[in-house]
Short mmCIF file of C-alpha atoms and ligand atoms in Angstrom, two decimals:
data_model
loop_
_atom_site.label_atom_id
_atom_site.label_comp_id
_atom_site.label_asym_id
_atom_site.label_seq_id
_atom_site.Cartn_x
_atom_site.Cartn_y
_atom_site.Cartn_z
CA MET A 29 61.83 4.36 -43.72
CA ASN A 30 58.27 3.39 -42.79
CA SER A 31 56.82 -0.10 -42.68
CA THR A 32 55.22 0.11 -46.13
CA ASP A 33 58.66 0.69 -47.63
CA THR A 34 59.92 -2.63 -46.37
CA ALA A 35 56.71 -4.64 -46.70
CA LYS A 36 57.29 -5.64 -50.33
CA THR A 37 60.23 -6.92 -52.35
CA PRO A 38 61.73 -3.91 -54.13
CA LYS A 39 60.77 -3.56 -57.75
CA GLY A 40 62.91 -1.57 -60.13
CA LEU A 41 61.56 1.78 -61.31
CA PHE A 42 63.11 3.81 -64.09
CA ILE A 43 61.64 7.16 -65.10
CA ARG A 44 62.92 8.96 -68.20
CA THR A 45 61.99 12.64 -68.12
CA TYR A 46 61.75 14.91 -71.13
CA GLY A 47 60.84 18.57 -71.32
CA CYS A 48 60.24 21.24 -68.72
CA GLN A 49 60.87 21.50 -64.99
CA MET A 50 57.24 20.67 -64.37
CA ASN A 51 57.94 17.24 -65.82
CA VAL A 52 61.00 16.87 -63.57
CA TYR A 53 58.75 17.67 -60.61
CA ASP A 54 56.02 15.30 -61.80
CA SER A 55 58.56 12.49 -62.17
CA GLU A 56 59.62 13.03 -58.54
CA ARG A 57 55.99 12.87 -57.47
CA MET A 58 55.46 9.63 -59.41
CA ARG A 59 58.41 8.18 -57.48
CA ASP A 60 56.70 9.31 -54.24
CA VAL A 61 53.42 7.65 -55.25
CA LEU A 62 55.12 4.41 -56.23
CA ARG A 63 57.47 4.09 -53.25
CA PRO A 64 54.84 2.56 -50.90
CA LEU A 65 54.17 -0.08 -53.56
CA GLY A 66 57.76 -1.24 -53.27
CA TYR A 67 59.20 0.53 -56.32
CA ALA A 68 62.76 1.75 -55.89
CA PRO A 69 64.70 3.72 -58.52
CA VAL A 70 67.25 1.83 -60.64
CA ASP A 71 69.84 3.45 -62.87
CA GLY A 72 68.79 2.08 -66.25
CA PRO A 73 65.68 0.74 -68.01
CA GLU A 74 67.32 -2.68 -68.42
CA HIS A 75 67.05 -3.22 -64.62
CA ALA A 76 63.49 -1.97 -64.31
CA ASP A 77 60.18 -3.71 -63.72
CA LEU A 78 58.39 -0.46 -64.50
CA VAL A 79 59.60 2.14 -66.98
CA VAL A 80 57.82 5.47 -67.14
CA VAL A 81 58.55 7.76 -70.08
CA ASN A 82 57.46 11.24 -68.99
CA THR A 83 57.02 13.07 -72.25
CA CYS A 84 57.02 16.56 -73.73
CA HIS A 85 54.88 17.64 -76.65
CA ILE A 86 56.03 21.23 -77.03
CA ARG A 87 57.95 20.75 -80.28
CA GLU A 88 57.72 18.06 -82.91
CA LYS A 89 61.24 16.75 -82.29
CA ALA A 90 60.38 16.04 -78.65
CA THR A 91 57.43 13.87 -79.72
CA GLU A 92 59.42 11.87 -82.27
CA LYS A 93 62.07 11.14 -79.63
CA VAL A 94 59.39 9.43 -77.54
CA TYR A 95 58.43 7.01 -80.29
CA SER A 96 62.06 6.10 -80.95
CA GLU A 97 62.63 5.55 -77.22
CA LEU A 98 59.53 3.35 -77.05
CA GLY A 99 60.97 1.25 -79.89
CA GLN A 100 64.10 0.64 -77.78
CA LEU A 101 62.05 -0.21 -74.71
CA LYS A 102 59.99 -2.73 -76.67
CA LYS A 103 63.22 -4.69 -77.27
CA LEU A 104 64.10 -4.61 -73.56
CA LYS A 105 60.57 -5.70 -72.70
CA GLU A 106 60.87 -8.67 -75.03
CA ALA A 107 64.25 -9.54 -73.52
CA SER A 108 62.62 -9.49 -70.06
CA GLY A 109 60.06 -12.04 -71.24
CA GLY A 110 57.35 -9.39 -71.11
CA ARG A 111 57.86 -8.79 -67.38
CA MET A 112 58.56 -5.08 -67.83
CA THR A 113 55.65 -2.64 -67.66
CA ILE A 114 55.92 0.40 -69.90
CA ALA A 115 53.97 3.53 -69.01
CA VAL A 116 53.87 6.73 -71.05
CA ALA A 117 53.09 9.86 -69.04
CA GLY A 118 53.11 13.60 -69.71
CA CYS A 119 51.93 15.77 -72.54
CA VAL A 120 52.46 13.33 -75.45
CA ALA A 121 50.35 10.85 -73.50
CA GLN A 122 47.67 13.50 -73.09
CA ALA A 123 47.75 14.54 -76.74
CA GLU A 124 48.11 11.14 -78.41
CA GLY A 125 46.08 8.99 -75.99
CA GLU A 126 45.01 5.67 -77.52
CA GLU A 127 47.12 6.39 -80.62
CA LEU A 128 50.25 5.69 -78.55
CA ILE A 129 49.17 2.12 -77.83
CA ARG A 130 48.14 1.66 -81.46
CA ARG A 131 51.53 2.88 -82.74
CA GLN A 132 53.52 1.02 -80.09
CA PRO A 133 51.62 -1.97 -78.68
CA ALA A 134 54.39 -2.67 -76.15
CA VAL A 135 53.01 0.30 -74.17
CA ASP A 136 50.97 -0.92 -71.19
CA LEU A 137 49.73 2.35 -69.70
CA VAL A 138 49.07 5.87 -70.93
CA LEU A 139 48.47 8.59 -68.38
CA GLY A 140 48.12 12.33 -68.81
CA PRO A 141 49.69 14.89 -66.45
CA GLN A 142 46.56 15.03 -64.28
CA ALA A 143 46.49 11.28 -63.61
CA TYR A 144 49.74 10.52 -61.76
CA HIS A 145 47.99 9.83 -58.49
CA LYS A 146 46.14 7.01 -60.30
CA LEU A 147 49.37 5.19 -61.25
CA PRO A 148 49.11 2.53 -58.50
CA GLU A 149 45.59 1.49 -59.50
CA MET A 150 46.52 1.55 -63.18
CA ILE A 151 49.49 -0.73 -62.54
CA ALA A 152 47.26 -3.09 -60.58
CA ARG A 153 44.75 -3.13 -63.45
CA ALA A 154 47.49 -3.72 -66.01
CA SER A 155 48.93 -6.65 -64.05
CA ARG A 156 45.47 -8.26 -63.97
CA ALA A 157 44.96 -7.31 -67.62
CA VAL A 158 41.59 -5.74 -66.79
CA GLY A 159 40.14 -2.25 -67.11
CA ASP A 160 41.32 0.87 -68.83
CA ARG A 161 44.95 1.41 -69.77
CA LEU A 162 44.33 5.04 -70.50
CA GLU A 163 43.83 7.94 -68.06
CA THR A 164 43.74 11.32 -69.73
CA GLU A 165 40.90 13.07 -67.88
CA PHE A 166 41.59 16.64 -66.79
CA ASP A 167 41.30 16.81 -63.05
CA THR A 168 44.13 18.90 -61.72
CA LEU A 169 42.35 19.53 -58.43
CA GLU A 170 41.95 15.82 -57.78
CA LYS A 171 45.64 15.30 -58.59
CA PHE A 172 46.74 18.03 -56.19
CA ASP A 173 44.49 16.61 -53.46
CA ALA A 174 45.49 12.99 -53.97
CA LEU A 175 49.27 13.26 -54.17
CA PRO A 176 51.06 12.73 -50.85
CA LYS A 177 51.65 16.10 -49.16
CA ALA A 178 55.04 15.18 -47.76
CA ARG A 179 57.89 14.87 -50.20
CA ASN A 180 61.11 12.95 -50.38
CA ALA A 181 63.68 15.63 -51.03
CA ASP A 182 66.51 14.85 -53.38
CA GLY A 183 69.24 17.35 -52.52
CA PRO A 184 69.20 20.92 -51.20
CA ALA A 185 67.34 22.47 -54.14
CA ALA A 186 63.79 21.36 -54.89
CA PHE A 187 60.90 22.12 -57.19
CA LEU A 188 57.45 22.73 -55.79
CA SER A 189 54.46 22.89 -58.12
CA VAL A 190 52.04 25.68 -57.18
CA GLN A 191 50.02 26.02 -60.34
CA GLU A 192 49.27 24.00 -63.44
CA GLY A 193 47.76 24.61 -66.82
CA CYS A 194 47.35 27.71 -68.89
CA ASP A 195 44.50 29.85 -70.22
CA LYS A 196 46.64 32.13 -72.36
CA PHE A 197 46.34 30.20 -75.64
CA CYS A 198 49.42 31.56 -77.38
CA THR A 199 48.73 30.52 -80.95
CA PHE A 200 51.87 28.34 -81.26
CA CYS A 201 51.52 26.41 -78.01
CA VAL A 202 50.04 23.02 -77.08
CA VAL A 203 50.16 23.53 -73.31
CA PRO A 204 46.56 24.78 -72.88
CA TYR A 205 45.43 21.59 -74.62
CA THR A 206 47.76 19.12 -72.90
CA ARG A 207 47.85 20.60 -69.39
CA GLY A 208 44.34 22.02 -69.36
CA ALA A 209 42.92 25.13 -67.71
CA GLU A 210 44.94 27.16 -65.22
CA LEU A 211 44.55 26.00 -61.63
CA SER A 212 46.39 27.05 -58.46
CA ARG A 213 47.03 24.98 -55.35
CA SER A 214 45.98 26.29 -51.96
CA VAL A 215 48.55 28.14 -49.85
CA ASP A 216 48.03 25.59 -47.04
CA ASP A 217 48.95 22.65 -49.30
CA ILE A 218 51.98 24.46 -50.63
CA THR A 219 53.08 25.36 -47.11
CA VAL A 220 52.88 21.74 -45.93
CA GLU A 221 55.01 20.62 -48.86
CA ALA A 222 57.51 23.46 -48.40
CA ARG A 223 57.87 22.69 -44.67
CA SER A 224 58.40 19.02 -45.42
CA LEU A 225 61.16 19.95 -47.86
CA ALA A 226 62.77 22.38 -45.39
CA ALA A 227 62.74 19.69 -42.69
CA GLN A 228 64.80 17.49 -45.02
CA GLY A 229 67.47 20.13 -45.54
CA VAL A 230 66.15 21.81 -48.67
CA ARG A 231 67.37 25.40 -48.80
CA GLU A 232 66.21 26.51 -52.20
CA ILE A 233 62.68 26.12 -53.52
CA SER A 234 61.71 26.80 -57.12
CA LEU A 235 57.99 27.41 -57.35
CA LEU A 236 56.72 25.90 -60.56
CA GLY A 237 53.82 26.54 -62.85
CA GLN A 238 53.20 26.73 -66.57
CA ASN A 239 52.07 30.27 -65.83
CA VAL A 240 53.41 30.63 -62.35
CA ASN A 241 52.85 34.34 -61.92
CA ALA A 242 49.14 33.86 -62.72
CA PHE A 243 49.08 32.05 -59.33
CA HIS A 244 45.96 32.78 -57.30
CA GLY A 245 45.84 30.11 -54.58
CA ALA A 246 43.29 29.97 -51.77
CA ALA A 247 44.60 31.96 -48.80
CA PRO A 248 45.78 30.13 -45.65
CA ALA A 249 42.89 28.75 -43.59
CA ILE A 250 43.75 30.96 -40.60
CA GLU A 251 43.62 34.11 -42.70
CA GLY A 252 40.72 33.25 -45.03
CA GLY A 253 40.12 36.18 -47.30
CA PRO A 254 40.80 36.52 -51.00
CA ASP A 255 43.21 34.36 -52.99
CA TRP A 256 46.90 35.10 -52.67
CA THR A 257 49.11 36.25 -55.49
CA LEU A 258 52.59 34.92 -56.23
CA GLY A 259 54.24 37.90 -54.52
CA GLN A 260 52.37 37.11 -51.30
CA LEU A 261 53.23 33.42 -51.61
CA CYS A 262 56.95 34.13 -52.08
CA ARG A 263 57.08 36.37 -49.00
CA HIS A 264 55.28 33.64 -47.02
CA ILE A 265 57.61 30.82 -48.14
CA ALA A 266 60.59 33.04 -47.32
CA LYS A 267 59.51 32.91 -43.66
CA ILE A 268 59.77 29.11 -43.44
CA GLY A 269 62.86 28.26 -41.37
CA GLY A 270 65.68 26.82 -43.46
CA ILE A 271 64.44 28.18 -46.80
CA ASP A 272 67.09 30.70 -47.85
CA ARG A 273 66.33 30.91 -51.53
CA ILE A 274 63.21 31.19 -53.64
CA ARG A 275 62.82 31.13 -57.38
CA TYR A 276 59.80 30.80 -59.60
CA THR A 277 59.30 29.72 -63.18
CA THR A 278 57.84 30.18 -65.79
CA SER A 279 56.33 33.64 -65.87
CA HIS A 280 54.37 35.57 -68.43
CA PRO A 281 55.01 39.29 -68.93
CA ARG A 282 51.26 39.96 -68.68
CA ASP A 283 51.15 38.65 -65.10
CA MET A 284 54.23 40.51 -63.82
CA ASP A 285 52.22 42.59 -61.30
CA ASP A 286 53.69 45.44 -59.25
CA ASP A 287 53.54 43.51 -55.98
CA LEU A 288 55.54 40.61 -57.39
CA ILE A 289 58.08 43.06 -58.79
CA ALA A 290 58.26 44.78 -55.37
CA ALA A 291 58.83 41.39 -53.68
CA HIS A 292 62.06 41.05 -55.68
CA GLY A 293 63.26 44.17 -53.88
CA ASP A 294 61.93 43.59 -50.36
CA THR A 295 62.46 39.82 -49.93
CA PRO A 296 66.15 38.90 -49.78
CA ALA A 297 65.36 35.19 -50.24
CA MET A 298 64.07 35.91 -53.72
CA MET A 299 66.99 35.16 -55.97
CA PRO A 300 68.08 37.87 -58.42
CA PHE A 301 67.07 35.85 -61.45
CA LEU A 302 63.93 36.09 -63.55
CA HIS A 303 62.94 33.86 -66.43
CA LEU A 304 60.49 35.92 -68.46
CA PRO A 305 59.78 34.48 -71.91
CA VAL A 306 59.12 37.15 -74.54
CA GLN A 307 59.25 34.96 -77.70
CA SER A 308 59.65 37.85 -80.18
CA GLY A 309 60.60 41.52 -80.36
CA SER A 310 58.14 42.34 -83.14
CA ASP A 311 54.77 43.79 -82.14
CA ARG A 312 53.17 42.31 -85.26
CA ILE A 313 54.40 38.82 -84.40
CA LEU A 314 53.61 39.20 -80.70
CA LYS A 315 50.03 40.02 -81.73
CA ALA A 316 49.83 37.03 -84.09
CA MET A 317 51.16 34.89 -81.25
CA ASN A 318 48.37 36.24 -78.98
CA ARG A 319 50.92 37.20 -76.34
CA GLY A 320 48.86 40.18 -75.20
CA HIS A 321 51.72 42.69 -74.87
CA THR A 322 54.08 44.71 -77.04
CA ALA A 323 57.87 44.88 -77.09
CA GLY A 324 57.61 48.33 -75.48
CA GLU A 325 55.57 46.91 -72.59
CA PHE A 326 58.17 44.18 -72.11
CA HIS A 327 60.90 46.85 -71.84
CA GLU A 328 58.78 48.74 -69.28
CA ILE A 329 58.45 45.59 -67.14
CA VAL A 330 62.19 44.94 -67.38
CA ALA A 331 62.90 48.52 -66.31
CA LYS A 332 60.62 48.16 -63.26
CA VAL A 333 62.14 44.81 -62.30
CA ARG A 334 65.67 46.21 -62.59
CA ASP A 335 64.62 49.19 -60.56
CA ALA A 336 63.26 46.95 -57.78
CA ARG A 337 66.25 44.61 -57.83
CA PRO A 338 69.35 46.15 -59.39
CA GLY A 339 71.64 43.56 -60.96
CA ILE A 340 68.89 40.98 -61.45
CA ALA A 341 69.75 38.46 -64.17
CA LEU A 342 67.19 38.05 -66.91
CA ALA A 343 66.42 34.93 -68.88
CA SER A 344 63.95 34.41 -71.69
CA ASP A 345 62.58 32.15 -74.43
CA PHE A 346 62.46 33.01 -78.13
CA ILE A 347 60.82 31.50 -81.17
CA VAL A 348 62.20 32.29 -84.61
CA GLY A 349 60.33 31.67 -87.87
CA PHE A 350 56.82 32.07 -86.51
CA PRO A 351 54.41 32.18 -89.52
CA GLY A 352 54.64 35.52 -91.30
CA GLU A 353 57.94 36.54 -89.60
CA THR A 354 59.88 38.80 -92.00
CA ASP A 355 63.54 39.84 -91.84
CA LEU A 356 62.35 43.08 -90.27
CA ASP A 357 60.39 41.23 -87.58
CA PHE A 358 63.42 39.09 -86.83
CA GLU A 359 65.60 42.19 -86.62
CA ALA A 360 63.16 43.55 -84.01
CA THR A 361 63.83 40.41 -81.95
CA MET A 362 67.59 40.94 -82.26
CA GLU A 363 67.10 44.56 -81.21
CA LEU A 364 65.08 43.54 -78.15
CA VAL A 365 67.88 41.15 -77.14
CA ARG A 366 70.57 43.81 -77.62
CA ARG A 367 68.60 46.36 -75.64
CA THR A 368 67.70 44.03 -72.77
CA GLY A 369 70.84 41.95 -72.26
CA PHE A 370 70.14 38.39 -71.09
CA ALA A 371 72.13 36.20 -68.73
CA ILE A 372 70.76 33.12 -70.48
CA ALA A 373 68.04 32.42 -73.02
CA TYR A 374 66.47 29.48 -74.80
CA SER A 375 65.66 29.84 -78.47
CA PHE A 376 63.76 27.56 -80.79
CA LYS A 377 62.70 27.29 -84.40
CA TYR A 378 58.94 27.55 -84.67
CA SER A 379 57.48 24.04 -84.77
CA GLN A 380 54.02 23.48 -86.26
CA ARG A 381 51.86 21.80 -83.64
CA PRO A 382 48.69 20.15 -84.98
CA GLY A 383 45.54 21.68 -83.51
CA THR A 384 47.10 25.05 -82.63
CA PRO A 385 45.98 28.16 -84.56
CA ALA A 386 49.47 29.04 -85.85
CA ALA A 387 49.79 25.66 -87.55
CA GLU A 388 47.07 26.79 -89.98
CA MET A 389 48.45 30.31 -90.56
CA PHE A 390 49.67 31.55 -93.92
CA GLY A 391 53.32 32.42 -94.38
CA GLN A 392 54.99 29.36 -92.82
CA VAL A 393 58.70 30.19 -92.88
CA PRO A 394 61.05 27.89 -94.84
CA GLU A 395 63.36 25.71 -92.76
CA ASP A 396 66.58 27.26 -94.12
CA VAL A 397 65.40 30.75 -93.15
CA LYS A 398 64.52 29.51 -89.65
CA ASP A 399 67.97 27.90 -89.40
CA ALA A 400 69.79 31.09 -90.37
CA ARG A 401 67.76 33.21 -87.93
CA LEU A 402 68.26 30.75 -85.10
CA GLN A 403 72.01 30.75 -85.66
CA ALA A 404 72.18 34.55 -85.67
CA LEU A 405 70.06 34.82 -82.53
CA GLN A 406 71.96 32.12 -80.69
CA ALA A 407 75.30 33.71 -81.54
CA LEU A 408 74.11 36.98 -79.99
CA LEU A 409 72.66 35.22 -76.93
CA ARG A 410 75.88 33.23 -76.47
CA ASP A 411 77.89 36.46 -76.51
CA GLN A 412 75.63 37.97 -73.88
CA GLN A 413 75.80 34.85 -71.71
CA THR A 414 79.59 34.69 -71.97
CA ALA A 415 79.86 38.38 -71.06
CA PHE A 416 77.43 38.01 -68.14
CA ASN A 417 79.44 35.10 -66.75
CA ALA A 418 82.76 36.93 -67.23
CA ASP A 419 81.33 39.88 -65.26
CA GLN A 420 81.24 37.70 -62.15
CA ILE A 421 85.03 37.27 -62.07
CA GLY A 422 86.39 38.91 -58.93
CA GLN A 423 82.98 38.86 -57.19
CA THR A 424 82.25 36.82 -54.07
CA LEU A 425 78.99 34.92 -54.53
CA ASP A 426 76.82 32.76 -52.27
CA ILE A 427 76.80 29.31 -53.82
CA LEU A 428 74.28 26.67 -52.80
CA VAL A 429 76.41 23.53 -52.95
CA THR A 430 74.41 20.75 -54.60
CA GLY A 431 76.86 17.93 -55.30
CA LYS A 432 80.33 16.54 -55.81
CA GLY A 433 82.25 17.76 -58.83
CA ARG A 434 83.61 15.53 -61.56
CA MET A 435 87.17 15.94 -60.27
CA ALA A 436 88.24 14.60 -56.91
CA GLY A 437 88.08 17.22 -54.18
CA GLN A 438 85.66 19.38 -56.16
CA VAL A 439 82.08 20.32 -55.44
CA HIS A 440 79.59 22.22 -57.52
CA GLY A 441 76.60 24.41 -56.89
CA ARG A 442 74.53 27.26 -58.16
CA SER A 443 75.04 30.99 -57.94
CA PRO A 444 72.17 33.37 -57.13
CA TYR A 445 72.06 34.02 -60.90
CA MET A 446 71.58 30.30 -61.68
CA GLN A 447 75.11 29.79 -62.97
CA ALA A 448 76.79 26.44 -62.34
CA VAL A 449 79.89 27.00 -60.18
CA HIS A 450 82.71 24.51 -59.60
CA PHE A 451 85.31 24.86 -56.86
CA ASP A 452 87.62 22.85 -54.62
CA GLY A 453 85.98 21.97 -51.33
CA PRO A 454 85.06 19.05 -49.06
CA PRO A 455 81.89 17.02 -49.76
CA ASP A 456 80.42 18.03 -46.40
CA LEU A 457 79.74 21.43 -47.96
CA ILE A 458 76.89 19.80 -49.92
CA GLY A 459 73.61 21.28 -48.71
CA GLN A 460 75.32 24.41 -47.41
CA ILE A 461 75.64 27.88 -48.81
CA ALA A 462 79.28 28.73 -49.40
CA SER A 463 80.95 32.06 -50.02
CA VAL A 464 83.00 31.61 -53.16
CA ARG A 465 85.30 34.02 -54.97
CA ILE A 466 84.82 33.67 -58.71
CA ILE A 467 88.09 33.27 -60.59
CA GLY A 468 87.09 31.91 -64.00
CA SER A 469 84.19 31.78 -66.40
CA SER A 470 83.04 30.14 -69.61
CA LEU A 471 79.82 30.04 -71.59
CA ASN A 472 78.15 27.54 -69.25
CA SER A 473 79.84 27.76 -65.88
CA LEU A 474 82.07 29.55 -63.40
CA THR A 475 85.00 28.39 -61.33
CA GLY A 476 85.81 29.76 -57.91
CA GLU A 477 87.74 29.57 -54.66
CA PHE A 478 86.01 28.57 -51.45
CA ILE A 479 86.11 31.23 -48.74
CA THR A 480 83.70 30.15 -46.00
CA ALA A 481 80.39 28.34 -45.34
CA ARG A 482 77.20 29.85 -43.98
CA GLU A 483 75.12 27.89 -41.48
CA ALA A 484 71.46 27.12 -42.33
CA ALA A 485 69.01 29.86 -41.37
CA ALA A 486 67.07 29.16 -38.18
N1 LIG B 524 57.52 25.90 -81.56
C1 LIG B 524 58.71 26.32 -81.06
N2 LIG B 524 58.88 26.65 -79.78
C2 LIG B 524 57.81 26.55 -78.95
N3 LIG B 524 57.68 26.82 -77.65
C3 LIG B 524 56.40 26.54 -77.29
N4 LIG B 524 55.72 26.11 -78.35
C4 LIG B 524 56.56 26.11 -79.41
C5 LIG B 524 56.42 25.79 -80.78
N5 LIG B 524 55.27 25.39 -81.30
C6 LIG B 524 58.76 27.35 -76.83
C7 LIG B 524 58.39 28.74 -76.26
C8 LIG B 524 58.12 28.43 -74.82
C9 LIG B 524 59.07 27.28 -74.55
C10 LIG B 524 58.77 26.45 -73.36
O1 LIG B 524 58.98 26.49 -75.72
O2 LIG B 524 59.51 29.58 -76.40
O3 LIG B 524 58.36 29.54 -73.97
FE1 LIG B 525 52.05 28.13 -73.84
FE2 LIG B 525 51.60 30.74 -73.96
FE3 LIG B 525 50.57 29.29 -71.95
FE4 LIG B 525 53.23 29.74 -72.05
S1 LIG B 525 51.61 31.31 -71.80
S2 LIG B 525 52.19 27.77 -71.61
S3 LIG B 525 53.60 29.72 -74.25
S4 LIG B 525 50.04 29.13 -74.10
#
């Protein structure tokens, strides 16, 4: 603990996080920014002096949840005699801006994803009731530069943001509007953060970006030269002492270059798991979505990835009921799923997002048709996931132990394929990689028997 941590009376901080892993990461960084001001996490909004709602705008439901949560917080704020500060962060904040304060006047601050480093000054302004309560400028570079480089790790697996924003403009998606243009961090900055995590016992790093495999960060200062790609970055992070495992998310098929695919084969720290959203199996729909590839090209990428890293687990995202999607188009999606075989996948009903091109397209699909397609797709994906998990029975897997289990004497962790694994073992295994024989499986997790622990890499 440094002196700034103790200088002020602790104030309660509660951050509610919705949406993607980038938001989880951003919430951690907000905690880092607020710590020197004396804010310490509390376990519920009722104990908090500052509540941050870190929001997601990707589907309509996510946005509505925010307004209902803000209604609840208003009551708590009144009960606190107005002492509580309510901040709304994330993509809803970016998209709605001033409208948020108009619809819910209990909101004190609104800050977009590029403004987290400005939280302390915004809080100061709010407490003096002067200045702007809204920060939604796009300045990703300033954010990257201003956030503290060192991190407070929270367990042996950590996220590390390497890239933000997106220039792909898929016709259904709000991200290019809420997160702004694609921008990569420099390799030096990323390295400092990764080393700081490793020094705190982190053994698995998940590199994050809305379009992570479009990464093109400035090369390390000592090497100069052209920007690095994600494949180069992964090999580099793999050399940091203590980092045994690397993942990255979320990728786009268009940016799955040969070097990144090769890195899956030549870098043992790269975990055999790839989340590669495809959205649809119909070429017509993929074109209308502006995805920039066909189903055939997706299959070619999958074949190359499986060639480079046999046994790699694949994950994906799907949207059903995109405007104009016919039964035949949907069947093409089912066919793509059957042919590929996924370890896990996330599927959604198309949600009309104001301001995106697809929202204006003809042929919006009725809700009951979307429902039926989603159910059929999810049943198939569940079967594949159950079968993938059952395939691990009898195998011995390296499990990164991340916490205590719900039952006494149990711990849990994550397999190389991202499965949750529960087994009997002492709590001092937390933070270690354990060899575990898998003895049971279900849709969402595995159970195993502890064999032995591996020491941290030098
Ligand atoms: N409707 C439904 N799903 C969406 N996604 C993004 N935008 C929409 C939308 N308008 C899904 C995509 C993406 C994931 C993060 O959310 O599948 O990969
Ligand atoms: Fe959205 Fe498409 Fe960019 Fe992914 S690639 S963030 S779906 S616009």
